Every structure is written in C-alpha cells, then in structure tokens.
Amino acid sequence: MFQLTPTVRNLLIANVVFFLLDNLMPGGLGLLALYPVGSQFFQPWQFLTYMFMHGGIGHIFSNMFGLMVFGPLLEQRWGGQRFLTFWLICGLGSGMLYSGLRYYEMNKMRHDIEVFQQDPSDVHLMDFVQNNFKAYAEAYKPNISQLHETPNDQRLIQDILTDMGKAYEGSLNLPMVGASGALFGVLFAFAYLFPNTTLFIFPLPVPVKAKYLVPVYGLYELYSSVNQVPGDNVAHFAHVAGLLVGFVLVMFWERGRKQFY
C-alpha cells in the first residue's frame, strides 16, 4: 500500500506545497479555504481549492497518511486519471453538500435572531441557543435566567443582540479546509472494492476488515455531526458527504462496468 503510485504521489506533493505556502507566505492562502455561501470572503473556486488547504500538521498528516494507505490500490485498479477524477469529485461534492447545509443553518440562525429582536424573551433566546449552539447551552444559561427575571432590561437585551450578531458573523466567516471529504470517498471505494483487506487501527488490538471498519467509521461521523460537543471544530458532515458522494460514484461506475462486460 505504501508504494506510491504516480497520482497519489502528485496529490501528496500538491497538498504539502500548498500547506507550506499557506504557512510561509505573509498572510497565507486564506482565500483558498471554503467560506460559507453568503460570506464576504466566499468565492466559487473555493469548492476546489479548499481540499488542498489544511489547518495544521496533524490535519494534513492524517489526510495524507490515509491517501498513501488507501489510494495506491485504487489507482492501480482504476488508473491515474480515473482515480484523480474520483478524488476531485468526492472533494467537490463534499464541499458543495456541506455548503448547502451551512447555508441552511446560517439562514435559520439569522431568522432566530430576527425573532428574538422582535420579541426579546427568554423563550426565544433559549430557542436560538437550542437551534444554533446547543453544545454551548450551559454558557448561555446565566443570560437566559437573567432575561427571565428582568424581561424589560433593555441594556441586557442589547448585549444579547450584540452577542448574537457576533456569533452569526463568526459562523459566517468560519472557513472549512482539508481533503477529508475526498479521503472519505476513497475509504468507501476501498471498502467496497477490497472488502476483506485487514487493517490495523490504533488503538484496536486486533485487525479489522475494511468492509466492517468503514461503515462503523461513517456512522460515528454521522453521530458526531448531529451531536457535536463544545470545542469540536471538525466538519463531520463534510466527511459523511464525501462518503455519500463516493458511494454514488462507485455504484455508477461499477454498474456501468458490469453492463459493459
């Protein structure tokens, strides 16, 4: 698996080059990250460029390690051009699906702010928190309690609206980076085409077949995207989206291959 094939090697080099440029150039390459649609920093090309950007050494290492482990066998089976096409389509599809979800979430957040602005009650503040920042509900409890006790405190209401605005702007201008969406598509393809390959995953003490590991990993990512914990800045839904795009593409290709033969 670690004998790098040409396309895997070129993808690895490209990602490392982008990572170095982003960290060594003054100002970095921030506009290559994928910003939410509606952000002042959003550009259409970011659907492609974001997958060559990474948030740190650990981030790029894990993605490139996965590419080196699972990519070569797929490239040997498909050829370099098809493997590159698969990688890019999974990354593009992941970014687009995630951006669609973010667009929905940002509209919902803006709506909740407008509802609170029209009727600044503790109930609407609680709705805002539950709908948008459920993982941080404990941090909002003092404001909710204070607003319940002093519902006409205009200074408190204005402070809450200011905090809501900052939270909205912060979310709107928070970009996504990384090749994880493309990698999760590769994970599905590997598990589908080489299901009985045994993998050693730290810290599990026993080998696990790919056909069992990948579905479990996908379910974990789905769970994590729905039940995000405080401090978790991983775009878990983007991982699930990449897995889904990989599933659709592999099913389409394999069906066409069987019909051809």
Coordinates of C-alpha atoms in Angstrom, one line a residue:
M1 CA 0.0 0.0 0.0
F2 CA 2.9 2.4 0.8
Q3 CA 4.4 2.0 -2.7
L4 CA 3.2 5.3 -4.0
T5 CA 1.5 5.4 -7.4
P6 CA 2.0 8.5 -9.6
T7 CA -1.3 10.3 -9.0
V8 CA -1.2 9.6 -5.2
R9 CA 2.3 10.9 -5.2
N10 CA 1.4 14.1 -7.1
L11 CA -1.6 14.7 -4.8
L12 CA 0.6 14.3 -1.8
I13 CA 3.2 16.8 -3.2
A14 CA 0.5 19.3 -4.1
N15 CA -1.0 19.2 -0.7
V16 CA 2.3 19.6 1.0
V17 CA 3.3 22.5 -1.3
F18 CA 0.0 24.3 -0.5
F19 CA 0.5 23.7 3.2
L20 CA 4.0 25.1 3.1
L21 CA 2.9 28.2 1.1
D22 CA 0.0 28.8 3.4
N23 CA 2.3 28.8 6.5
L24 CA 5.3 30.6 5.0
M25 CA 3.8 33.3 2.9
P26 CA 2.8 36.6 4.6
G27 CA -1.0 36.5 5.0
G28 CA -1.1 32.8 3.9
L29 CA -3.6 31.5 1.3
G30 CA -6.7 32.1 3.4
L31 CA -9.0 32.8 0.4
L32 CA -8.4 29.3 -0.9
A33 CA -10.4 27.9 2.1
L34 CA -14.1 27.3 1.6
Y35 CA -16.2 30.0 3.2
P36 CA -19.9 29.7 3.7
V37 CA -22.1 31.0 0.8
G38 CA -23.1 34.5 1.8
S39 CA -19.8 35.3 3.4
Q40 CA -17.9 38.3 2.0
F41 CA -15.0 36.0 1.5
F42 CA -16.8 33.3 -0.4
Q43 CA -15.6 32.6 -4.0
P44 CA -16.8 29.8 -6.3
W45 CA -13.2 28.5 -6.8
Q46 CA -13.0 27.6 -3.2
F47 CA -15.0 24.4 -3.8
L48 CA -11.9 23.1 -5.5
T49 CA -9.1 24.8 -3.6
Y50 CA -10.2 24.1 -0.1
M51 CA -9.3 20.5 -0.3
F52 CA -5.6 21.4 -0.8
M53 CA -5.6 23.5 2.4
H54 CA -5.1 22.1 6.0
G55 CA -5.4 23.5 9.5
G56 CA -2.2 22.1 10.9
I57 CA 0.4 19.4 10.9
G58 CA -1.9 16.8 12.5
H59 CA -4.6 17.6 10.0
I60 CA -2.5 17.3 6.8
F61 CA -0.7 14.2 8.2
S62 CA -3.9 12.3 8.9
N63 CA -5.3 13.0 5.5
M64 CA -2.1 12.4 3.5
F65 CA -1.5 9.2 5.5
G66 CA -5.0 8.0 4.6
L67 CA -4.3 8.9 0.9
M68 CA -1.0 6.9 1.0
V69 CA -2.6 3.9 2.6
F70 CA -5.8 3.6 0.6
G71 CA -5.1 5.4 -2.6
P72 CA -2.5 3.2 -4.4
L73 CA -4.6 0.1 -4.7
L74 CA -7.5 2.2 -6.1
E75 CA -5.2 3.9 -8.6
Q76 CA -3.8 0.5 -9.7
R77 CA -7.3 -0.7 -10.3
W78 CA -8.7 2.4 -12.0
G79 CA -5.7 4.1 -13.5
G80 CA -4.4 7.5 -12.6
Q81 CA -6.9 9.6 -14.5
R82 CA -10.0 7.9 -13.0
F83 CA -8.5 8.0 -9.5
L84 CA -7.8 11.7 -9.8
T85 CA -11.3 12.3 -11.1
F86 CA -12.8 10.3 -8.2
W87 CA -10.7 12.2 -5.6
L88 CA -11.7 15.6 -7.0
I89 CA -15.4 14.7 -7.5
C90 CA -15.6 13.5 -3.9
G91 CA -13.9 16.6 -2.6
L92 CA -16.1 18.9 -4.7
G93 CA -19.3 17.0 -3.8
S94 CA -18.4 17.1 -0.1
G95 CA -17.8 20.8 -0.2
M96 CA -21.0 21.6 -2.0
L97 CA -23.2 19.4 0.2
Y98 CA -21.6 20.9 3.3
S99 CA -22.0 24.4 2.0
G100 CA -25.7 23.7 1.4
L101 CA -26.1 22.6 5.0
R102 CA -24.2 25.7 6.2
Y103 CA -26.4 27.9 4.1
Y104 CA -29.5 26.4 5.6
E105 CA -28.0 26.8 9.1
M106 CA -27.0 30.4 8.6
N107 CA -30.5 31.3 7.3
K108 CA -32.0 29.6 10.4
M109 CA -29.7 31.5 12.7
R110 CA -30.5 34.8 11.1
H111 CA -34.2 34.0 11.4
D112 CA -33.9 33.2 15.1
I113 CA -32.1 36.5 15.7
E114 CA -34.8 38.4 13.9
V115 CA -37.5 36.6 16.0
F116 CA -35.6 37.5 19.2
Q117 CA -35.2 41.1 18.0
Q118 CA -39.0 41.4 17.5
D119 CA -39.8 39.7 20.8
P120 CA -36.8 39.6 23.1
S121 CA -37.9 36.9 25.6
D122 CA -36.1 34.2 27.4
V123 CA -38.0 31.6 25.4
H124 CA -36.8 33.0 22.1
L125 CA -33.3 33.2 23.5
M126 CA -33.5 29.6 24.5
D127 CA -34.7 28.7 21.0
F128 CA -31.8 30.5 19.5
V129 CA -29.3 28.5 21.6
Q130 CA -31.0 25.1 21.1
N131 CA -31.2 25.6 17.4
N132 CA -27.8 27.0 16.8
F133 CA -25.4 26.5 19.7
K134 CA -26.8 23.5 21.6
A135 CA -23.4 22.3 22.6
Y136 CA -22.8 25.6 24.4
A137 CA -26.2 25.8 26.2
E138 CA -24.6 25.9 29.6
A139 CA -22.7 29.1 28.8
Y140 CA -26.0 30.8 27.8
K141 CA -27.9 29.8 31.0
P142 CA -27.0 33.0 33.0
N143 CA -28.3 35.3 30.3
I144 CA -31.5 33.2 29.9
S145 CA -32.1 33.3 33.7
Q146 CA -31.4 37.0 33.9
L147 CA -33.7 37.8 31.0
H148 CA -36.4 35.7 32.6
E149 CA -36.1 37.7 35.8
T150 CA -35.8 41.1 34.1
P151 CA -37.6 40.9 30.8
N152 CA -37.6 44.6 30.2
D153 CA -33.9 45.2 30.8
Q154 CA -33.0 47.0 27.5
R155 CA -29.3 47.0 28.2
L156 CA -29.3 43.2 28.7
I157 CA -31.4 42.8 25.5
Q158 CA -29.0 44.9 23.6
D159 CA -26.0 43.0 24.9
I160 CA -27.6 39.7 23.9
L161 CA -28.3 41.0 20.4
T162 CA -24.7 42.1 20.1
D163 CA -23.5 38.7 21.1
M164 CA -25.9 37.1 18.7
G165 CA -24.6 39.3 15.9
K166 CA -21.0 38.4 16.7
A167 CA -21.9 34.7 16.8
Y168 CA -23.6 35.0 13.4
E169 CA -20.7 36.9 11.8
G170 CA -18.2 34.4 13.4
S171 CA -20.0 31.5 11.9
L172 CA -20.5 33.2 8.5
N173 CA -16.8 33.8 8.2
L174 CA -15.6 30.5 9.5
P175 CA -14.0 28.5 6.6
M176 CA -13.6 24.8 6.0
V177 CA -10.3 23.3 4.9
G178 CA -8.9 19.8 4.2
A179 CA -9.1 16.8 1.9
S180 CA -11.1 14.8 4.4
G181 CA -14.2 14.7 2.1
A182 CA -12.2 13.3 -0.8
L183 CA -10.5 10.8 1.6
F184 CA -13.8 9.5 2.9
G185 CA -14.9 8.9 -0.6
V186 CA -11.7 6.9 -1.1
L187 CA -12.4 5.0 2.1
F188 CA -15.8 3.8 0.8
A189 CA -14.3 2.8 -2.5
F190 CA -11.6 0.9 -0.8
A191 CA -14.0 -0.9 1.5
Y192 CA -16.3 -1.7 -1.5
L193 CA -13.6 -3.0 -3.9
F194 CA -11.3 -4.6 -1.3
P195 CA -13.7 -5.5 1.5
N196 CA -11.7 -8.3 3.1
T197 CA -8.5 -6.4 3.4
T198 CA -7.5 -6.4 7.1
L199 CA -6.5 -3.1 8.7
F200 CA -4.7 -2.4 11.9
I201 CA -6.2 0.7 13.5
F202 CA -4.7 2.2 16.7
P203 CA -5.7 1.6 19.5
L204 CA -7.6 -1.5 18.5
P205 CA -5.6 -4.6 19.4
V206 CA -7.0 -6.8 16.6
P207 CA -7.1 -6.3 12.8
V208 CA -10.5 -5.3 11.3
K209 CA -11.7 -5.9 7.8
A210 CA -12.3 -2.8 5.7
K211 CA -15.9 -3.8 5.0
Y212 CA -16.7 -3.5 8.7
L213 CA -14.4 -0.6 9.7
V214 CA -15.6 2.0 7.1
P215 CA -19.4 1.7 7.8
V216 CA -18.7 1.9 11.5
Y217 CA -16.5 5.0 11.0
G218 CA -19.2 6.5 8.8
L219 CA -21.8 6.0 11.4
Y220 CA -19.5 7.6 14.0
E221 CA -19.0 10.7 11.8
L222 CA -22.8 10.9 11.3
Y223 CA -23.4 10.7 15.0
S224 CA -20.7 13.3 15.7
S225 CA -22.2 15.7 13.1
V226 CA -25.6 15.6 14.9
N227 CA -24.2 15.6 18.4
Q228 CA -21.3 18.0 18.2
V229 CA -19.5 18.7 21.5
P230 CA -18.0 22.0 22.7
G231 CA -14.6 22.7 21.1
D232 CA -15.1 20.2 18.3
N233 CA -14.3 22.2 15.1
V234 CA -14.3 19.2 12.8
A235 CA -16.8 19.4 9.9
H236 CA -18.1 15.9 10.4
F237 CA -21.0 16.3 8.0
A238 CA -18.4 17.0 5.2
H239 CA -16.9 13.6 6.0
V240 CA -20.3 11.9 5.7
A241 CA -20.9 13.9 2.5
G242 CA -17.7 12.7 0.9
L243 CA -18.6 9.1 1.9
L244 CA -22.0 9.5 0.2
V245 CA -20.5 11.0 -3.0
G246 CA -18.0 8.2 -3.1
F247 CA -20.9 5.6 -2.7
V248 CA -22.9 7.1 -5.6
L249 CA -19.8 7.4 -7.9
V250 CA -18.6 3.8 -7.2
M251 CA -22.1 2.4 -7.7
F252 CA -22.4 4.3 -11.0
W253 CA -19.0 3.2 -12.3
E254 CA -19.4 -0.4 -11.2
R255 CA -22.8 -0.7 -12.7
G256 CA -21.5 0.7 -16.0
R257 CA -18.6 -1.7 -15.9
K258 CA -20.9 -4.8 -15.4
Q259 CA -23.2 -3.7 -18.2
F260 CA -20.2 -3.2 -20.5
Y261 CA -19.0 -6.7 -19.8

